[in-house]
PDB file of C-alpha atoms in Angstrom:
ATOM      1  CA  MET L   1       4.226 -50.654  -9.293  1.00  0.00           C
ATOM      2  CA  THR L   2       7.732 -52.078  -9.649  1.00  0.00           C
ATOM      3  CA  LYS L   3       7.694 -53.234  -6.014  1.00  0.00           C
ATOM      4  CA  LEU L   4       4.294 -54.887  -6.453  1.00  0.00           C
ATOM      5  CA  SER L   5       5.458 -56.698  -9.608  1.00  0.00           C
ATOM      6  CA  ARG L   6       7.784 -58.907  -7.532  1.00  0.00           C
ATOM      7  CA  ASN L   7       4.819 -61.092  -6.532  1.00  0.00           C
ATOM      8  CA  TRP L   8       3.933 -61.916 -10.154  1.00  0.00           C
ATOM      9  CA  PHE L   9       5.742 -64.421 -12.393  1.00  0.00           C
ATOM     10  CA  PRO L  10       5.537 -63.890 -16.206  1.00  0.00           C
ATOM     11  CA  GLN L  11       5.451 -66.817 -18.650  1.00  0.00           C
ATOM     12  CA  TRP L  12       6.055 -66.225 -22.387  1.00  0.00           C
ATOM     13  CA  SER L  13       3.340 -67.782 -24.553  1.00  0.00           C
ATOM     14  CA  GLY L  14       5.733 -68.574 -27.465  1.00  0.00           C
ATOM     15  CA  ASP L  15       4.624 -66.061 -30.150  1.00  0.00           C
ATOM     16  CA  ASP L  16       6.996 -64.784 -32.867  1.00  0.00           C
ATOM     17  CA  LYS L  17       7.043 -61.153 -31.717  1.00  0.00           C
ATOM     18  CA  GLU L  18       7.457 -62.119 -28.017  1.00  0.00           C
ATOM     19  CA  VAL L  19       4.769 -59.734 -26.836  1.00  0.00           C
ATOM     20  CA  LEU L  20       2.174 -62.106 -25.314  1.00  0.00           C
ATOM     21  CA  TYR L  21       2.709 -63.123 -21.684  1.00  0.00           C
ATOM     22  CA  GLU L  22       0.706 -64.997 -19.077  1.00  0.00           C
ATOM     23  CA  VAL L  23       1.501 -63.473 -15.704  1.00  0.00           C
ATOM     24  CA  GLN L  24       0.822 -65.920 -12.877  1.00  0.00           C
ATOM     25  CA  GLY L  25       0.028 -64.748  -9.351  1.00  0.00           C
ATOM     26  CA  TRP L  26      -2.675 -64.379  -6.747  1.00  0.00           C
ATOM     27  CA  PRO L  27      -5.686 -64.481  -6.966  1.00  0.00           C
ATOM     28  CA  THR L  28      -5.676 -65.279 -10.716  1.00  0.00           C
ATOM     29  CA  ASN L  29      -3.548 -65.100 -13.874  1.00  0.00           C
ATOM     30  CA  MET L  30      -3.371 -62.070 -16.173  1.00  0.00           C
ATOM     31  CA  VAL L  31      -2.788 -61.784 -19.944  1.00  0.00           C
ATOM     32  CA  VAL L  32      -0.411 -58.984 -21.026  1.00  0.00           C
ATOM     33  CA  ASP L  33       0.121 -57.837 -24.648  1.00  0.00           C
ATOM     34  CA  LEU L  34       3.157 -55.596 -24.925  1.00  0.00           C
ATOM     35  CA  GLY L  35       2.495 -54.909 -28.621  1.00  0.00           C
ATOM     36  CA  SER L  36      -0.919 -53.324 -28.120  1.00  0.00           C
ATOM     37  CA  ARG L  37      -0.065 -52.249 -24.551  1.00  0.00           C
ATOM     38  CA  THR L  38      -3.067 -53.906 -22.951  1.00  0.00           C
ATOM     39  CA  CYS L  39      -3.647 -55.992 -19.796  1.00  0.00           C
ATOM     40  CA  THR L  40      -6.591 -57.945 -18.427  1.00  0.00           C
ATOM     41  CA  CYS L  41      -6.844 -55.633 -15.397  1.00  0.00           C
ATOM     42  CA  ARG L  42      -7.394 -52.622 -17.809  1.00  0.00           C
ATOM     43  CA  PHE L  43      -5.182 -50.397 -15.633  1.00  0.00           C
ATOM     44  CA  TRP L  44      -2.770 -49.832 -18.542  1.00  0.00           C
ATOM     45  CA  GLN L  45      -5.543 -48.778 -20.919  1.00  0.00           C
ATOM     46  CA  LEU L  46      -7.174 -46.353 -18.475  1.00  0.00           C
ATOM     47  CA  THR L  47      -4.143 -44.560 -17.024  1.00  0.00           C
ATOM     48  CA  GLY L  48      -1.564 -44.919 -19.762  1.00  0.00           C
ATOM     49  CA  MET L  49       0.981 -46.365 -17.307  1.00  0.00           C
ATOM     50  CA  PRO L  50       1.944 -50.055 -17.259  1.00  0.00           C
ATOM     51  CA  CYS L  51       0.500 -52.029 -14.354  1.00  0.00           C
ATOM     52  CA  MET L  52       2.343 -54.473 -12.085  1.00  0.00           C
ATOM     53  CA  HIS L  53       1.564 -57.373 -14.433  1.00  0.00           C
ATOM     54  CA  ALA L  54       2.918 -55.495 -17.460  1.00  0.00           C
ATOM     55  CA  ILE L  55       6.068 -54.440 -15.587  1.00  0.00           C
ATOM     56  CA  ALA L  56       6.744 -58.091 -14.701  1.00  0.00           C
ATOM     57  CA  ALA L  57       6.478 -58.997 -18.417  1.00  0.00           C
ATOM     58  CA  ILE L  58       8.645 -55.988 -19.470  1.00  0.00           C
ATOM     59  CA  GLN L  59      11.382 -56.994 -17.052  1.00  0.00           C
ATOM     60  CA  ASP L  60      11.274 -60.561 -18.363  1.00  0.00           C
ATOM     61  CA  LYS L  61      11.638 -59.375 -21.979  1.00  0.00           C
ATOM     62  CA  ASN L  62      14.300 -56.808 -20.930  1.00  0.00           C
ATOM     63  CA  ASP L  63      14.242 -54.723 -24.114  1.00  0.00           C
ATOM     64  CA  LYS L  64      13.078 -51.371 -22.714  1.00  0.00           C
ATOM     65  CA  ARG L  65      12.537 -49.654 -19.405  1.00  0.00           C
ATOM     66  CA  PRO L  66       8.989 -49.566 -17.955  1.00  0.00           C
ATOM     67  CA  GLU L  67       8.947 -45.773 -18.297  1.00  0.00           C
ATOM     68  CA  GLU L  68       9.282 -46.123 -22.094  1.00  0.00           C
ATOM     69  CA  TYR L  69       5.984 -48.050 -22.245  1.00  0.00           C
ATOM     70  CA  CYS L  70       4.032 -45.112 -20.820  1.00  0.00           C
ATOM     71  CA  HIS L  71       1.664 -43.125 -23.048  1.00  0.00           C
ATOM     72  CA  ASP L  72       2.988 -40.098 -24.909  1.00  0.00           C
ATOM     73  CA  TRP L  73       0.630 -37.814 -22.987  1.00  0.00           C
ATOM     74  CA  LEU L  74       2.591 -38.491 -19.781  1.00  0.00           C
ATOM     75  CA  THR L  75       5.999 -37.550 -21.190  1.00  0.00           C
ATOM     76  CA  MET L  76       7.799 -34.265 -20.732  1.00  0.00           C
ATOM     77  CA  ASP L  77       7.703 -33.632 -24.494  1.00  0.00           C
ATOM     78  CA  ALA L  78       3.905 -33.609 -24.398  1.00  0.00           C
ATOM     79  CA  TYR L  79       4.003 -31.194 -21.412  1.00  0.00           C
ATOM     80  CA  ARG L  80       6.311 -28.837 -23.274  1.00  0.00           C
ATOM     81  CA  ARG L  81       4.132 -28.962 -26.404  1.00  0.00           C
ATOM     82  CA  THR L  82       1.098 -28.051 -24.294  1.00  0.00           C
ATOM     83  CA  TYR L  83       2.665 -24.839 -22.932  1.00  0.00           C
ATOM     84  CA  CYS L  84       4.838 -23.913 -25.954  1.00  0.00           C
ATOM     85  CA  PHE L  85       2.543 -20.944 -26.857  1.00  0.00           C
ATOM     86  CA  ASN L  86       1.492 -17.954 -24.741  1.00  0.00           C
ATOM     87  CA  VAL L  87      -1.720 -17.853 -22.643  1.00  0.00           C
ATOM     88  CA  ASN L  88      -4.181 -15.244 -23.951  1.00  0.00           C
ATOM     89  CA  PRO L  89      -5.376 -12.678 -21.362  1.00  0.00           C
ATOM     90  CA  ILE L  90      -9.067 -12.399 -20.415  1.00  0.00           C
ATOM     91  CA  LYS L  91     -10.976  -9.132 -19.834  1.00  0.00           C
ATOM     92  CA  GLY L  92     -13.081  -8.497 -16.712  1.00  0.00           C
ATOM     93  CA  GLN L  93     -16.535  -9.920 -16.098  1.00  0.00           C
ATOM     94  CA  ASP L  94     -18.192  -6.510 -16.400  1.00  0.00           C
ATOM     95  CA  LEU L  95     -17.000  -6.245 -19.988  1.00  0.00           C
ATOM     96  CA  TRP L  96     -18.397  -9.566 -21.105  1.00  0.00           C
ATOM     97  CA  GLU L  97     -21.055  -9.555 -23.771  1.00  0.00           C
ATOM     98  CA  LYS L  98     -24.663  -9.788 -22.557  1.00  0.00           C
ATOM     99  CA  THR L  99     -26.635 -12.797 -23.717  1.00  0.00           C
ATOM    100  CA  GLY L 100     -30.167 -14.033 -23.196  1.00  0.00           C
ATOM    101  CA  SER L 101     -29.007 -17.198 -21.482  1.00  0.00           C
ATOM    102  CA  PRO L 102     -29.484 -17.452 -17.708  1.00  0.00           C
ATOM    103  CA  ALA L 103     -26.484 -16.638 -15.559  1.00  0.00           C
ATOM    104  CA  PRO L 104     -24.647 -19.606 -14.061  1.00  0.00           C
ATOM    105  CA  VAL L 105     -25.660 -20.291 -10.443  1.00  0.00           C
ATOM    106  CA  PRO L 106     -23.468 -22.113  -7.925  1.00  0.00           C
ATOM    107  CA  PRO L 107     -24.757 -25.439  -6.635  1.00  0.00           C
ATOM    108  CA  PRO L 108     -26.837 -25.414  -3.429  1.00  0.00           C
ATOM    109  CA  VAL L 109     -24.889 -25.745  -0.201  1.00  0.00           C
ATOM    110  CA  LYS L 110     -26.115 -28.339   2.229  1.00  0.00           C
ATOM    111  CA  ILE L 111     -25.233 -27.413   5.811  1.00  0.00           C
ATOM    112  CA  LYS L 112     -23.968 -30.377   7.790  1.00  0.00           C
ATOM    113  CA  PRO L 113     -25.087 -30.949  11.396  1.00  0.00           C
ATOM    114  CA  GLY L 114     -22.788 -29.886  14.183  1.00  0.00           C
ATOM    115  CA  ARG L 115     -20.273 -27.112  14.596  1.00  0.00           C
ATOM    116  CA  PRO L 116     -18.490 -26.204  11.341  1.00  0.00           C
ATOM    117  CA  THR L 117     -14.789 -26.985  11.144  1.00  0.00           C
ATOM    118  CA  LEU L 118     -12.432 -24.043  10.902  1.00  0.00           C
ATOM    119  CA  ASN L 119      -9.211 -25.870  10.028  1.00  0.00           C
ATOM    120  CA  ARG L 120      -8.682 -27.988   6.985  1.00  0.00           C
ATOM    121  CA  ARG L 121      -7.833 -31.656   7.125  1.00  0.00           C
ATOM    122  CA  LYS L 122      -4.103 -32.152   7.268  1.00  0.00           C
ATOM    123  CA  ASP L 123      -2.158 -34.921   5.627  1.00  0.00           C
ATOM    124  CA  LYS L 124      -0.186 -37.485   7.581  1.00  0.00           C
ATOM    125  CA  ASP L 125       3.127 -36.059   6.394  1.00  0.00           C
ATOM    126  CA  GLU L 126       2.371 -32.522   7.607  1.00  0.00           C
ATOM    127  CA  GLN L 127       3.871 -31.409  10.890  1.00  0.00           C
ATOM    128  CA  PRO L 128       1.538 -30.039  13.587  1.00  0.00           C
ATOM    129  CA  VAL L 129       1.451 -26.261  13.795  1.00  0.00           C
ATOM    130  CA  SER L 130       2.548 -24.906  17.178  1.00  0.00           C
ATOM    131  CA  SER L 131      -0.005 -22.877  19.112  1.00  0.00           C
ATOM    132  CA  LYS L 132      -0.002 -21.115  22.456  1.00  0.00           C
ATOM    133  CA  THR L 133      -3.474 -22.286  23.402  1.00  0.00           C
ATOM    134  CA  ARG L 134      -3.146 -25.947  22.410  1.00  0.00           C
ATOM    135  CA  MET L 135      -0.985 -28.690  23.819  1.00  0.00           C
ATOM    136  CA  LYS L 136       1.486 -30.510  21.661  1.00  0.00           C
ATOM    137  CA  ARG L 137       0.824 -34.126  20.769  1.00  0.00           C
ATOM    138  CA  LYS L 138       4.482 -34.950  21.277  1.00  0.00           C
ATOM    139  CA  TYR L 139       5.530 -34.387  24.890  1.00  0.00           C
ATOM    140  CA  ASN L 140       9.004 -33.960  26.275  1.00  0.00           C
ATOM    141  CA  PRO L 141      10.783 -37.138  27.438  1.00  0.00           C
ATOM    142  CA  ILE L 142      10.508 -38.086  31.111  1.00  0.00           C
ATOM    143  CA  ARG L 143      13.624 -37.355  33.140  1.00  0.00           C
ATOM    144  CA  CYS L 144      14.401 -38.790  36.583  1.00  0.00           C
ATOM    145  CA  LEU L 145      14.905 -36.201  39.333  1.00  0.00           C
ATOM    146  CA  TYR L 146      17.168 -38.545  41.314  1.00  0.00           C
ATOM    147  CA  CYS L 147      19.765 -39.760  38.798  1.00  0.00           C
ATOM    148  CA  GLY L 148      18.989 -37.401  35.892  1.00  0.00           C
ATOM    149  CA  GLU L 149      18.580 -40.121  33.264  1.00  0.00           C
ATOM    150  CA  VAL L 150      15.876 -40.087  30.593  1.00  0.00           C
ATOM    151  CA  GLY L 151      13.212 -42.762  30.316  1.00  0.00           C
ATOM    152  CA  HIS L 152      11.975 -43.211  33.892  1.00  0.00           C
ATOM    153  CA  ASN L 153      10.881 -41.196  36.918  1.00  0.00           C
ATOM    154  CA  ARG L 154      12.040 -41.038  40.527  1.00  0.00           C
ATOM    155  CA  ARG L 155       9.586 -43.657  41.718  1.00  0.00           C
ATOM    156  CA  THR L 156      10.914 -46.352  39.371  1.00  0.00           C
ATOM    157  CA  CYS L 157      14.600 -45.358  39.554  1.00  0.00           C
ATOM    158  CA  LYS L 158      16.856 -48.423  39.929  1.00  0.00           C
ATOM    159  CA  VAL L 159      19.777 -46.393  41.304  1.00  0.00           C
ATOM    160  CA  LYS L 160      17.606 -45.067  44.129  1.00  0.00           C
ATOM    161  CA  LYS L 161      16.367 -48.557  45.009  1.00  0.00           C
ATOM    162  CA  GLN L 162      19.927 -49.932  45.134  1.00  0.00           C
ATOM    163  CA  GLU L 163      21.120 -47.118  47.398  1.00  0.00           C
ATOM    164  CA  GLU L 164      18.130 -47.557  49.720  1.00  0.00           C
ATOM    165  CA  ALA L 165      18.798 -51.303  49.942  1.00  0.00           C
ATOM    166  CA  SER L 166      22.481 -50.739  50.772  1.00  0.00           C
ATOM    167  CA  GLU L 167      21.590 -48.122  53.412  1.00  0.00           C
ATOM    168  CA  GLN L 168      19.083 -50.500  55.010  1.00  0.00           C
ATOM    169  CA  ALA L 169      21.689 -53.279  55.110  1.00  0.00           C
ATOM    170  CA  ARG L 170      24.199 -50.926  56.733  1.00  0.00           C
ATOM    171  CA  LEU L 171      21.698 -49.928  59.438  1.00  0.00           C
ATOM    172  CA  MET L 172      20.945 -53.585  60.168  1.00  0.00           C
ATOM    173  CA  GLN L 173      24.662 -54.299  60.577  1.00  0.00           C
ATOM    174  CA  LEU L 174      24.972 -51.381  63.019  1.00  0.00           C
ATOM    175  CA  GLN L 175      22.043 -52.699  65.051  1.00  0.00           C
ATOM    176  CA  LEU L 176      23.582 -56.153  65.210  1.00  0.00           C
ATOM    177  CA  ALA L 177      26.909 -54.672  66.305  1.00  0.00           C
ATOM    178  CA  VAL L 178      25.253 -52.664  69.108  1.00  0.00           C
ATOM    179  CA  VAL L 179      23.391 -55.759  70.358  1.00  0.00           C
ATOM    180  CA  ALA L 180      26.472 -57.966  70.197  1.00  0.00           C
ATOM    181  CA  ALA L 181      28.690 -55.517  72.177  1.00  0.00           C
ATOM    182  CA  PRO L 182      27.004 -56.014  75.623  1.00  0.00           C
ATOM    183  CA  ALA L 183      26.915 -59.784  75.089  1.00  0.00           C
ATOM    184  CA  ASN L 184      30.671 -59.841  74.466  1.00  0.00           C
ATOM    185  CA  ALA L 185      31.256 -57.666  77.537  1.00  0.00           C
ATOM    186  CA  ASN L 186      29.349 -60.130  79.761  1.00  0.00           C
ATOM    187  CA  ASP L 187      31.460 -63.020  78.510  1.00  0.00           C
ATOM    188  CA  LYS L 188      34.751 -61.440  79.695  1.00  0.00           C
ATOM    189  CA  HIS L 189      36.647 -63.362  82.379  1.00  0.00           C
ATOM    190  CA  ALA L 190      39.772 -62.756  84.381  1.00  0.00           C
ATOM    191  CA  PRO L 191      42.927 -64.794  83.674  1.00  0.00           C
ATOM    192  CA  ASN L 192      42.133 -67.129  86.558  1.00  0.00           C
ATOM    193  CA  GLY L 193      38.619 -67.807  85.179  1.00  0.00           C
ATOM    194  CA  THR L 194      36.759 -65.333  87.380  1.00  0.00           C
ATOM    195  CA  PRO L 195      34.119 -63.328  85.456  1.00  0.00           C
ATOM    196  CA  ILE L 196      34.705 -59.566  85.120  1.00  0.00           C
ATOM    197  CA  ASP L 197      32.092 -56.996  86.039  1.00  0.00           C
ATOM    198  CA  PRO L 198      31.144 -55.088  82.844  1.00  0.00           C
ATOM    199  CA  VAL L 199      30.697 -51.821  84.806  1.00  0.00           C
ATOM    200  CA  THR L 200      33.724 -51.722  87.114  1.00  0.00           C
ATOM    201  CA  GLN L 201      35.916 -54.081  85.036  1.00  0.00           C
ATOM    202  CA  ASP L 202      36.837 -55.915  88.288  1.00  0.00           C
ATOM    203  CA  PRO L 203      36.706 -59.638  88.858  1.00  0.00           C
ATOM    204  CA  THR L 204      33.590 -60.616  90.763  1.00  0.00           C
ATOM    205  CA  ASN L 205      33.097 -63.401  93.254  1.00  0.00           C
ATOM    206  CA  PRO L 206      31.745 -66.585  91.772  1.00  0.00           C
ATOM    207  CA  PRO L 207      28.142 -67.331  92.696  1.00  0.00           C
ATOM    208  CA  ALA L 208      27.613 -69.669  95.581  1.00  0.00           C
ATOM    209  CA  ALA L 209      26.644 -73.230  94.873  1.00  0.00           C
ATOM    210  CA  THR L 210      22.934 -73.541  94.850  1.00  0.00           C
ATOM    211  CA  SER L 211      21.202 -76.469  96.417  1.00  0.00           C
ATOM    212  CA  ASN L 212      17.924 -78.011  95.563  1.00  0.00           C
ATOM    213  CA  ALA L 213      16.590 -77.411  99.099  1.00  0.00           C
ATOM    214  CA  PRO L 214      13.987 -74.642  99.228  1.00  0.00           C
ATOM    215  CA  THR L 215      14.866 -71.471 101.124  1.00  0.00           C
ATOM    216  CA  GLU L 216      12.546 -69.936 103.690  1.00  0.00           C
ATOM    217  CA  MET L 217      12.141 -66.190 104.191  1.00  0.00           C
ATOM    218  CA  ILE L 218      10.718 -64.913 107.485  1.00  0.00           C
ATOM    219  CA  ILE L 219       9.179 -61.453 107.444  1.00  0.00           C
ATOM    220  CA  ASP L 220       8.401 -59.870 110.800  1.00  0.00           C
ATOM    221  CA  GLN L 221       5.780 -57.203 110.982  1.00  0.00           C
ATOM    222  CA  SER L 222       5.231 -54.956 113.921  1.00  0.00           C
ATOM    223  CA  GLU L 223       1.853 -54.786 115.538  1.00  0.00           C
ATOM    224  CA  GLY L 224       1.326 -51.106 114.663  1.00  0.00           C
ATOM    225  CA  VAL L 225       1.927 -51.514 110.930  1.00  0.00           C
ATOM    226  CA  PRO L 226      -1.174 -52.655 109.053  1.00  0.00           C
ATOM    227  CA  VAL L 227      -0.996 -55.340 106.439  1.00  0.00           C
ATOM    228  CA  THR L 228      -0.735 -53.722 102.997  1.00  0.00           C
ATOM    229  CA  GLN L 229      -1.253 -55.137  99.551  1.00  0.00           C
ATOM    230  CA  GLU L 230       2.482 -55.767  99.210  1.00  0.00           C
ATOM    231  CA  SER L 231       2.613 -57.698 102.468  1.00  0.00           C
ATOM    232  CA  GLN L 232      -0.372 -59.896 101.627  1.00  0.00           C
ATOM    233  CA  PRO L 233       0.347 -63.446 100.541  1.00  0.00           C
ATOM    234  CA  LEU L 234       0.409 -64.270  96.854  1.00  0.00           C
ATOM    235  CA  SER L 235      -2.676 -66.468  97.135  1.00  0.00           C
ATOM    236  CA  ASP L 236      -4.768 -63.449  98.231  1.00  0.00           C
ATOM    237  CA  LYS L 237      -3.579 -61.291  95.297  1.00  0.00           C
ATOM    238  CA  VAL L 238      -4.281 -63.856  92.585  1.00  0.00           C
ATOM    239  CA  ARG L 239      -7.971 -64.139  92.137  1.00  0.00           C
ATOM    240  CA  ALA L 240     -10.068 -66.004  89.678  1.00  0.00           C
ATOM    241  CA  ARG L 241     -11.159 -64.203  86.540  1.00  0.00           C
ATOM    242  CA  PRO L 242     -14.794 -63.057  86.753  1.00  0.00           C
ATOM    243  CA  PRO L 243     -17.173 -64.923  84.463  1.00  0.00           C
ATOM    244  CA  LYS L 244     -17.895 -63.350  81.103  1.00  0.00           C
ATOM    245  CA  LEU L 245     -21.260 -61.705  80.776  1.00  0.00           C
ATOM    246  CA  HIS L 246     -23.410 -63.062  77.983  1.00  0.00           C
ATOM    247  CA  VAL L 247     -25.719 -60.452  76.547  1.00  0.00           C
ATOM    248  CA  LYS L 248     -28.651 -61.692  74.517  1.00  0.00           C
ATOM    249  CA  LYS L 249     -29.585 -59.327  71.756  1.00  0.00           C
ATOM    250  CA  GLY L 250     -33.112 -59.263  70.470  1.00  0.00           C
ATOM    251  CA  LYS L 251     -36.115 -57.116  69.835  1.00  0.00           C
ATOM    252  CA  THR L 252     -38.236 -56.264  72.825  1.00  0.00           C
ATOM    253  CA  THR L 253     -41.766 -57.608  72.598  1.00  0.00           C
ATOM    254  CA  ILE L 254     -44.715 -55.743  74.000  1.00  0.00           C
ATOM    255  CA  PRO L 255     -47.367 -57.937  75.630  1.00  0.00           C
ATOM    256  CA  ALA L 256     -50.782 -58.078  74.068  1.00  0.00           C
ATOM    257  CA  SER L 257     -52.462 -56.486  77.070  1.00  0.00           C
ATOM    258  CA  PRO L 258     -50.867 -53.762  79.178  1.00  0.00           C
ATOM    259  CA  GLN L 259     -51.942 -55.554  82.366  1.00  0.00           C
ATOM    260  CA  PRO L 260     -51.281 -59.266  82.046  1.00  0.00           C
ATOM    261  CA  ALA L 261     -53.384 -61.575  84.128  1.00  0.00           C
ATOM    262  CA  ALA L 262     -51.927 -62.658  87.411  1.00  0.00           C
ATOM    263  CA  ALA L 263     -50.640 -66.172  87.664  1.00  0.00           C
ATOM    264  CA  THR L 264     -53.131 -68.120  89.699  1.00  0.00           C
ATOM    265  CA  THR L 265     -52.295 -71.498  91.085  1.00  0.00           C
ATOM    266  CA  ILE L 266     -54.972 -74.196  90.952  1.00  0.00           C
ATOM    267  CA  PRO L 267     -54.159 -77.188  93.158  1.00  0.00           C
ATOM    268  CA  ILE L 268     -54.926 -80.619  91.779  1.00  0.00           C
ATOM    269  CA  SER L 269     -56.518 -83.049  94.216  1.00  0.00           C
ATOM    270  CA  ALA L 270     -55.107 -86.488  94.797  1.00  0.00           C
ATOM    271  CA  GLU L 271     -58.301 -88.131  93.621  1.00  0.00           C
ATOM    272  CA  THR L 272     -57.761 -86.998  90.058  1.00  0.00           C
ATOM    273  CA  ILE L 273     -54.437 -88.830  89.865  1.00  0.00           C
ATOM    274  CA  LYS L 274     -55.130 -92.431  89.081  1.00  0.00           C
ATOM    275  CA  GLY L 275     -52.733 -95.350  89.042  1.00  0.00           C
ATOM    276  CA  THR L 276     -50.384 -93.856  91.669  1.00  0.00           C
ATOM    277  CA  SER L 277     -49.855 -94.409  95.332  1.00  0.00           C
ATOM    278  CA  SER L 278     -51.225 -92.105  97.966  1.00  0.00           C
ATOM    279  CA  ALA L 279     -47.777 -90.745  98.892  1.00  0.00           C
ATOM    280  CA  THR L 280     -46.912 -89.962  95.265  1.00  0.00           C
ATOM    281  CA  ALA L 281     -50.290 -88.364  94.723  1.00  0.00           C
ATOM    282  CA  LYS L 282     -49.804 -86.061  97.696  1.00  0.00           C
ATOM    283  CA  LYS L 283     -46.358 -84.982  96.462  1.00  0.00           C
ATOM    284  CA  LEU L 284     -47.644 -84.296  92.995  1.00  0.00           C
ATOM    285  CA  ALA L 285     -50.579 -82.325  94.333  1.00  0.00           C
ATOM    286  CA  SER L 286     -48.214 -80.114  96.327  1.00  0.00           C
ATOM    287  CA  PHE L 287     -46.319 -78.665  93.274  1.00  0.00           C
ATOM    288  CA  MET L 288     -48.436 -79.375  90.198  1.00  0.00           C
ATOM    289  CA  THR L 289     -50.227 -76.099  89.519  1.00  0.00           C
ATOM    290  CA  PHE L 290     -51.828 -74.484  86.478  1.00  0.00           C
ATOM    291  CA  VAL L 291     -50.238 -71.187  85.370  1.00  0.00           C
ATOM    292  CA  PRO L 292     -52.153 -69.313  82.651  1.00  0.00           C
ATOM    293  CA  THR L 293     -50.235 -67.759  79.727  1.00  0.00           C
ATOM    294  CA  PRO L 294     -49.438 -64.035  80.227  1.00  0.00           C
ATOM    295  CA  GLY L 295     -51.744 -61.857  78.139  1.00  0.00           C
ATOM    296  CA  PHE L 296     -54.398 -64.566  77.750  1.00  0.00           C
ATOM    297  CA  LYS L 297     -57.905 -63.256  77.337  1.00  0.00           C
ATOM    298  CA  HIS L 298     -61.043 -65.274  77.810  1.00  0.00           C
ATOM    299  CA  PRO L 299     -63.439 -65.208  74.853  1.00  0.00           C
ATOM    300  CA  LYS L 300     -66.280 -62.799  75.171  1.00  0.00           C
ATOM    301  CA  LYS L 301     -69.622 -64.250  76.012  1.00  0.00           C
ATOM    302  CA  LYS L 302     -72.311 -63.801  73.444  1.00  0.00           C
ATOM    303  CA  ASP L 303     -75.942 -63.028  74.205  1.00  0.00           C
ATOM    304  CA  ASN L 304     -77.045 -66.429  72.884  1.00  0.00           C
ATOM    305  CA  ASP L 305     -74.813 -68.205  75.399  1.00  0.00           C
ATOM    306  CA  VAL L 306     -76.611 -69.279  78.552  1.00  0.00           C
TER     307      VAL L 306
END
């Protein structure tokens, strides 16, 4: 209550006995009477202990401690007066006097749905009881198997990542050194400027001056040796790439009739073509034919048809 009284500000009302206070705070103001030990919140009257509003007024008056404003029932003197005499013993229930009044019956027990709880509800301050069949709520701290530090595992270890990065950089430097060694050996020259052979470490002859004129190579083949693939000219070996096959995917359709009608050609005479010359009419008559649709069926003749 003393901690909560810090948010309230008492204001003396100006009486002669200095017992009436208006305590201002949130959400409203309270009226405290230290003489009658009452407060608007009625906490002081019900419990016998001063509330936060009364403690703020007591500290402003500064004549007594808040504990001195408590009721006499809550003091140690009242506790000692309660237990100053001895407690009388009680005889057993079998020796009680029989009366005509009905015996007291315990209240009915209403069974709750679900499995009944075996353990009682524990307070927040109680420590969990250790058990062999239950896991602890508080687990051991995580320890890294690589560096041995607490707080992370091997997968997220920073020391391991740094060492792997340094090892990878060292391997890359070794690879660059191995590649650069043959290149440096090819660049060696003798004192007179002649290049040195990297295998025999002897100066080699400089290459002859090349000219832009094309060189011709003559290959003689005996009559008994057949021409092989290696001896064939380059133009015969290089061939054009075969065309790519285009495959059309689709569902196969079954014709309406298992035996489609044969395509019959009906020549068109030149007389039917009007407005054209005789030569054009003859040419058109030679290739213009009527091809019926595959699977076409003529309509059935009815009896009424003549």
